[in-house]
Amino acid sequence: MPPVGVSPAQQAQNARRALGLGDVDPIRDVLRLIDEHPGAGIPVAVLPLPEGVAGAYGKKRGQGLAFVNSNDWPVRRRFTLAHEYGHHFLGHTTAIDEVSDVYGRPSTQRERDANSFASEFLIPGVGVRAWMSTRGATRPDLEAIVRLADWYGVSAWVALYALTRERFIRPAEREALEERLRAREHRVLRQELGLEGHGDALSEEQLPRGGRRMPSGLTEMALRAYRFGVVPADRAASYLGTDESQLGAELERRGLSLVEDDDREY
């Protein structure tokens, strides 16, 4: 468990240092970092999840597991993965994260903490300040938001939040910029600026929407996804190349059982 009195943002800074990241640098491939770095320690599955589910986190016998919905855009996948890693690093228990908890208004303090962790993990405050300083800017406009988002591989919304968090944007300015984001002006501007984004493992080039990227131990991951209720029985069976009727036997053979709703901690 994290030390008492240490904020989720501070924990995200600790996580970056533990993974050998600098205080300001972008994470060029967050999926491979979390899935493969021995200091992170959680396998990650990216696959189509039920509608309304952004991702999920599970833990059994101290082993964390993260799931990310591949139907989302790459910038959302990255934030979802950082959110799930936040659950892991902050010592949280099983979570099935709805879109509203990750990208809307989180319903619990635990979800708010995971979002705060994810934001600082992907786009650290000291990095935002350094990025603004190198450009001699004090009041960012829409272009600055789009360029900052592209540099860190996050959405324009996350970049706007980070700039607000670091007090570069006032409340009244934020409202006006939010209106422009809702009108999707940032997407047009991004194309005009010729920004290509990150070519990481979560990009559409490497993982098209709706695709699947499973870590080693595919069978174990698919069964655990089914066990935690992240994927339905027919989809889990298709991953394993077996019949739905065999899933119970597969779980039993591994000493596992289905996690009932009453057993989940939220």
CSV table of N, CA and C in Angstrom, one decimal, residues 84-173:
chain,number,residue,atom,x,y,z
A,84,GLU,N,-5.3,1.9,-15.2
A,84,GLU,CA,-5.3,0.6,-14.6
A,84,GLU,C,-4.0,0.4,-13.8
A,85,TYR,N,-2.9,0.9,-14.4
A,85,TYR,CA,-1.6,0.8,-13.6
A,85,TYR,C,-1.7,1.6,-12.3
A,86,GLY,N,-2.4,2.7,-12.4
A,86,GLY,CA,-2.6,3.4,-11.1
A,86,GLY,C,-3.3,2.6,-10.1
A,87,HIS,N,-4.3,1.8,-10.5
A,87,HIS,CA,-5.0,0.9,-9.5
A,87,HIS,C,-3.9,0.0,-8.9
A,88,HIS,N,-3.1,-0.5,-9.8
A,88,HIS,CA,-2.1,-1.5,-9.3
A,88,HIS,C,-1.1,-0.8,-8.4
A,89,PHE,N,-0.5,0.3,-8.8
A,89,PHE,CA,0.5,1.0,-8.0
A,89,PHE,C,0.0,1.5,-6.7
A,90,LEU,N,-1.3,1.9,-6.7
A,90,LEU,CA,-1.9,2.5,-5.5
A,90,LEU,C,-2.5,1.4,-4.6
A,91,GLY,N,-2.3,0.2,-4.9
A,91,GLY,CA,-2.7,-0.9,-4.1
A,91,GLY,C,-4.2,-1.2,-4.1
A,92,HIS,N,-4.9,-0.8,-5.2
A,92,HIS,CA,-6.4,-1.1,-5.2
A,92,HIS,C,-6.7,-2.5,-5.5
A,93,THR,N,-7.9,-2.9,-5.3
A,93,THR,CA,-8.4,-4.2,-5.6
A,93,THR,C,-9.1,-4.2,-7.0
A,94,THR,N,-9.7,-5.3,-7.3
A,94,THR,CA,-10.4,-5.5,-8.6
A,94,THR,C,-11.2,-4.3,-9.0
A,95,ALA,N,-11.2,-3.9,-10.3
A,95,ALA,CA,-12.0,-2.8,-10.8
A,95,ALA,C,-12.4,-3.1,-12.2
A,96,ILE,N,-13.6,-2.9,-12.6
A,96,ILE,CA,-14.1,-2.9,-13.9
A,96,ILE,C,-14.4,-1.4,-14.2
A,97,ASP,N,-13.6,-0.8,-15.0
A,97,ASP,CA,-13.7,0.7,-15.2
A,97,ASP,C,-14.6,1.1,-16.3
A,98,GLU,N,-15.7,1.7,-16.0
A,98,GLU,CA,-16.6,2.2,-17.1
A,98,GLU,C,-16.0,3.4,-17.7
A,99,VAL,N,-16.5,3.7,-18.9
A,99,VAL,CA,-16.0,4.9,-19.6
A,99,VAL,C,-16.2,6.2,-18.8
A,100,SER,N,-17.3,6.2,-18.1
A,100,SER,CA,-17.6,7.4,-17.3
A,100,SER,C,-16.7,7.6,-16.2
A,101,ASP,N,-16.1,6.6,-15.6
A,101,ASP,CA,-15.1,6.7,-14.5
A,101,ASP,C,-13.8,7.1,-15.0
A,102,VAL,N,-13.4,6.8,-16.3
A,102,VAL,CA,-12.1,7.1,-16.8
A,102,VAL,C,-12.1,8.4,-17.5
A,103,TYR,N,-13.1,8.7,-18.3
A,103,TYR,CA,-13.1,9.8,-19.2
A,103,TYR,C,-14.2,10.8,-18.8
A,104,GLY,N,-15.0,10.5,-17.8
A,104,GLY,CA,-16.1,11.5,-17.4
A,104,GLY,C,-15.9,11.9,-16.0
A,105,ARG,N,-16.9,11.7,-15.2
A,105,ARG,CA,-16.9,12.1,-13.8
A,105,ARG,C,-16.8,10.9,-12.9
A,106,PRO,N,-15.6,10.6,-12.4
A,106,PRO,CA,-15.5,9.3,-11.6
A,106,PRO,C,-16.4,9.3,-10.4
A,107,SER,N,-17.0,8.1,-10.2
A,107,SER,CA,-18.0,8.0,-9.2
A,107,SER,C,-17.5,7.8,-7.8
A,108,THR,N,-16.2,7.4,-7.6
A,108,THR,CA,-15.6,7.1,-6.3
A,108,THR,C,-14.2,7.8,-6.2
A,109,GLN,N,-13.8,8.0,-5.0
A,109,GLN,CA,-12.5,8.6,-4.7
A,109,GLN,C,-11.4,7.7,-5.3
A,110,ARG,N,-11.6,6.4,-5.3
A,110,ARG,CA,-10.6,5.5,-5.8
A,110,ARG,C,-10.4,5.7,-7.3
A,111,GLU,N,-11.5,5.9,-8.0
A,111,GLU,CA,-11.4,6.2,-9.5
A,111,GLU,C,-10.8,7.6,-9.7
A,112,ARG,N,-11.1,8.5,-8.9
A,112,ARG,CA,-10.5,9.9,-9.0
A,112,ARG,C,-9.0,9.8,-8.8
A,113,ASP,N,-8.6,9.0,-7.8
A,113,ASP,CA,-7.1,8.8,-7.5
A,113,ASP,C,-6.4,8.1,-8.7
A,114,ALA,N,-7.1,7.1,-9.3
A,114,ALA,CA,-6.4,6.4,-10.5
A,114,ALA,C,-6.3,7.4,-11.6
A,115,ASN,N,-7.3,8.3,-11.8
A,115,ASN,CA,-7.2,9.3,-12.9
A,115,ASN,C,-6.1,10.3,-12.6
A,116,SER,N,-6.0,10.7,-11.4
A,116,SER,CA,-4.9,11.7,-11.0
A,116,SER,C,-3.5,11.0,-11.3
A,117,PHE,N,-3.4,9.8,-10.9
A,117,PHE,CA,-2.2,9.0,-11.1
A,117,PHE,C,-1.9,9.0,-12.6
A,118,ALA,N,-2.9,8.6,-13.4
A,118,ALA,CA,-2.7,8.4,-14.8
A,118,ALA,C,-2.2,9.7,-15.5
A,119,SER,N,-2.9,10.8,-15.1
A,119,SER,CA,-2.5,12.1,-15.7
A,119,SER,C,-1.1,12.5,-15.5
A,120,GLU,N,-0.7,12.4,-14.2
A,120,GLU,CA,0.7,12.7,-13.8
A,120,GLU,C,1.7,11.7,-14.4
A,121,PHE,N,1.3,10.5,-14.5
A,121,PHE,CA,2.2,9.4,-15.0
A,121,PHE,C,2.5,9.7,-16.5
A,122,LEU,N,1.5,10.0,-17.3
A,122,LEU,CA,1.7,10.2,-18.7
A,122,LEU,C,2.2,11.6,-19.1
A,123,ILE,N,1.7,12.6,-18.4
A,123,ILE,CA,2.1,14.0,-18.7
A,123,ILE,C,2.4,14.8,-17.4
A,124,PRO,N,3.6,14.5,-16.9
A,124,PRO,CA,4.0,15.0,-15.6
A,124,PRO,C,4.0,16.6,-15.5
A,125,GLY,N,3.7,17.1,-14.4
A,125,GLY,CA,3.6,18.5,-14.2
A,125,GLY,C,4.9,19.3,-14.5
A,126,VAL,N,6.0,18.7,-14.0
A,126,VAL,CA,7.3,19.3,-14.3
A,126,VAL,C,7.6,19.3,-15.8
A,127,GLY,N,7.1,18.3,-16.5
A,127,GLY,CA,7.3,18.3,-17.9
A,127,GLY,C,6.5,19.3,-18.7
A,128,VAL,N,5.3,19.5,-18.2
A,128,VAL,CA,4.4,20.6,-18.7
A,128,VAL,C,5.0,21.9,-18.6
A,129,ARG,N,5.6,22.2,-17.4
A,129,ARG,CA,6.2,23.5,-17.1
A,129,ARG,C,7.4,23.7,-18.0
A,130,ALA,N,8.2,22.6,-18.1
A,130,ALA,CA,9.4,22.7,-19.0
A,130,ALA,C,9.0,23.0,-20.4
A,131,TRP,N,8.0,22.3,-20.9
A,131,TRP,CA,7.6,22.4,-22.3
A,131,TRP,C,7.1,23.8,-22.6
A,132,MET,N,6.3,24.4,-21.6
A,132,MET,CA,5.8,25.7,-21.8
A,132,MET,C,7.0,26.7,-21.8
A,133,SER,N,8.0,26.5,-20.9
A,133,SER,CA,9.1,27.4,-20.7
A,133,SER,C,9.9,27.5,-22.0
A,134,THR,N,10.2,26.3,-22.6
A,134,THR,CA,11.0,26.3,-23.8
A,134,THR,C,10.3,27.1,-25.0
A,135,ARG,N,9.0,27.3,-24.9
A,135,ARG,CA,8.3,28.0,-25.9
A,135,ARG,C,8.0,29.5,-25.5
A,136,GLY,N,8.5,29.8,-24.3
A,136,GLY,CA,8.3,31.2,-23.9
A,136,GLY,C,6.8,31.5,-23.7
A,137,ALA,N,6.0,30.5,-23.5
A,137,ALA,CA,4.5,30.8,-23.4
A,137,ALA,C,4.0,30.8,-22.0
A,138,THR,N,3.1,31.6,-21.7
A,138,THR,CA,2.5,31.7,-20.4
A,138,THR,C,1.0,31.4,-20.5
A,139,ARG,N,0.3,31.7,-21.7
A,139,ARG,CA,-1.1,31.5,-21.8
A,139,ARG,C,-1.3,30.6,-23.1
A,140,PRO,N,-1.4,29.3,-22.9
A,140,PRO,CA,-1.5,28.4,-24.1
A,140,PRO,C,-2.8,28.6,-24.9
A,141,ASP,N,-2.7,28.5,-26.2
A,141,ASP,CA,-3.9,28.5,-27.1
A,141,ASP,C,-4.2,27.1,-27.5
A,142,LEU,N,-5.1,27.0,-28.5
A,142,LEU,CA,-5.5,25.6,-28.9
A,142,LEU,C,-4.3,24.9,-29.6
A,143,GLU,N,-3.5,25.6,-30.3
A,143,GLU,CA,-2.4,25.0,-31.0
A,143,GLU,C,-1.4,24.4,-29.9
A,144,ALA,N,-1.1,25.2,-28.9
A,144,ALA,CA,-0.2,24.7,-27.8
A,144,ALA,C,-0.8,23.4,-27.2
A,145,ILE,N,-2.1,23.4,-27.0
A,145,ILE,CA,-2.7,22.2,-26.4
A,145,ILE,C,-2.5,21.0,-27.3
A,146,VAL,N,-2.8,21.2,-28.6
A,146,VAL,CA,-2.7,20.1,-29.6
A,146,VAL,C,-1.2,19.6,-29.7
A,147,ARG,N,-0.3,20.5,-29.7
A,147,ARG,CA,1.1,20.1,-29.8
A,147,ARG,C,1.6,19.4,-28.5
A,148,LEU,N,1.2,19.9,-27.3
A,148,LEU,CA,1.5,19.3,-26.1
A,148,LEU,C,0.9,17.9,-26.0
A,149,ALA,N,-0.3,17.7,-26.4
A,149,ALA,CA,-1.0,16.4,-26.4
A,149,ALA,C,-0.2,15.5,-27.3
A,150,ASP,N,0.2,15.9,-28.5
A,150,ASP,CA,0.9,15.1,-29.4
A,150,ASP,C,2.3,14.7,-28.9
A,151,TRP,N,3.0,15.6,-28.2
A,151,TRP,CA,4.3,15.3,-27.6
A,151,TRP,C,4.2,14.2,-26.6
A,152,TYR,N,3.2,14.2,-25.7
A,152,TYR,CA,3.1,13.2,-24.7
A,152,TYR,C,2.2,12.0,-25.1
A,153,GLY,N,1.6,12.0,-26.3
A,153,GLY,CA,0.8,10.9,-26.7
A,153,GLY,C,-0.5,10.8,-26.0
A,154,VAL,N,-1.1,11.9,-25.5
A,154,VAL,CA,-2.4,11.9,-24.8
A,154,VAL,C,-3.4,12.7,-25.6
A,155,SER,N,-4.6,12.7,-25.2
A,155,SER,CA,-5.7,13.4,-25.9
A,155,SER,C,-5.6,14.9,-25.6
A,156,ALA,N,-6.2,15.7,-26.4
A,156,ALA,CA,-6.2,17.2,-26.2
A,156,ALA,C,-6.9,17.5,-24.8
A,157,TRP,N,-7.9,16.7,-24.5
A,157,TRP,CA,-8.6,16.9,-23.2
A,157,TRP,C,-7.6,16.7,-22.0
A,158,VAL,N,-6.8,15.6,-22.1
A,158,VAL,CA,-5.8,15.4,-21.0
A,158,VAL,C,-4.8,16.5,-20.9
A,159,ALA,N,-4.4,17.0,-22.1
A,159,ALA,CA,-3.4,18.1,-22.1
A,159,ALA,C,-4.0,19.3,-21.6
A,160,LEU,N,-5.3,19.6,-21.9
A,160,LEU,CA,-6.0,20.7,-21.3
A,160,LEU,C,-6.1,20.6,-19.8
A,161,TYR,N,-6.4,19.4,-19.3
A,161,TYR,CA,-6.5,19.2,-17.8
A,161,TYR,C,-5.1,19.5,-17.2
A,162,ALA,N,-4.0,19.0,-17.9
A,162,ALA,CA,-2.7,19.1,-17.3
A,162,ALA,C,-2.3,20.6,-17.2
A,163,LEU,N,-2.6,21.3,-18.3
A,163,LEU,CA,-2.3,22.8,-18.3
A,163,LEU,C,-3.1,23.5,-17.2
A,164,THR,N,-4.3,23.1,-17.0
A,164,THR,CA,-5.1,23.7,-16.0
A,164,THR,C,-4.6,23.4,-14.6
A,165,ARG,N,-4.2,22.1,-14.4
A,165,ARG,CA,-3.6,21.6,-13.2
A,165,ARG,C,-2.4,22.4,-12.8
A,166,GLU,N,-1.6,22.8,-13.8
A,166,GLU,CA,-0.4,23.5,-13.6
A,166,GLU,C,-0.6,25.0,-13.6
A,167,ARG,N,-1.9,25.5,-13.7
A,167,ARG,CA,-2.3,26.9,-13.6
A,167,ARG,C,-1.8,27.7,-14.7
A,168,PHE,N,-1.7,27.1,-15.9
A,168,PHE,CA,-1.4,27.9,-17.1
A,168,PHE,C,-2.7,28.4,-17.7
A,169,ILE,N,-3.8,27.8,-17.4
A,169,ILE,CA,-5.1,28.1,-17.9
A,169,ILE,C,-6.1,28.5,-16.8
A,170,ARG,N,-6.7,29.6,-16.9
A,170,ARG,CA,-7.7,30.1,-16.0
A,170,ARG,C,-9.0,29.4,-16.2
A,171,PRO,N,-9.9,29.4,-15.2
A,171,PRO,CA,-11.3,28.7,-15.4
A,171,PRO,C,-12.0,29.3,-16.6
A,172,ALA,N,-12.1,30.6,-16.8
A,172,ALA,CA,-12.8,31.2,-17.9
A,172,ALA,C,-12.2,30.7,-19.2
A,173,GLU,N,-10.9,30.7,-19.3
A,173,GLU,CA,-10.2,30.3,-20.5
A,173,GLU,C,-10.5,28.8,-20.8
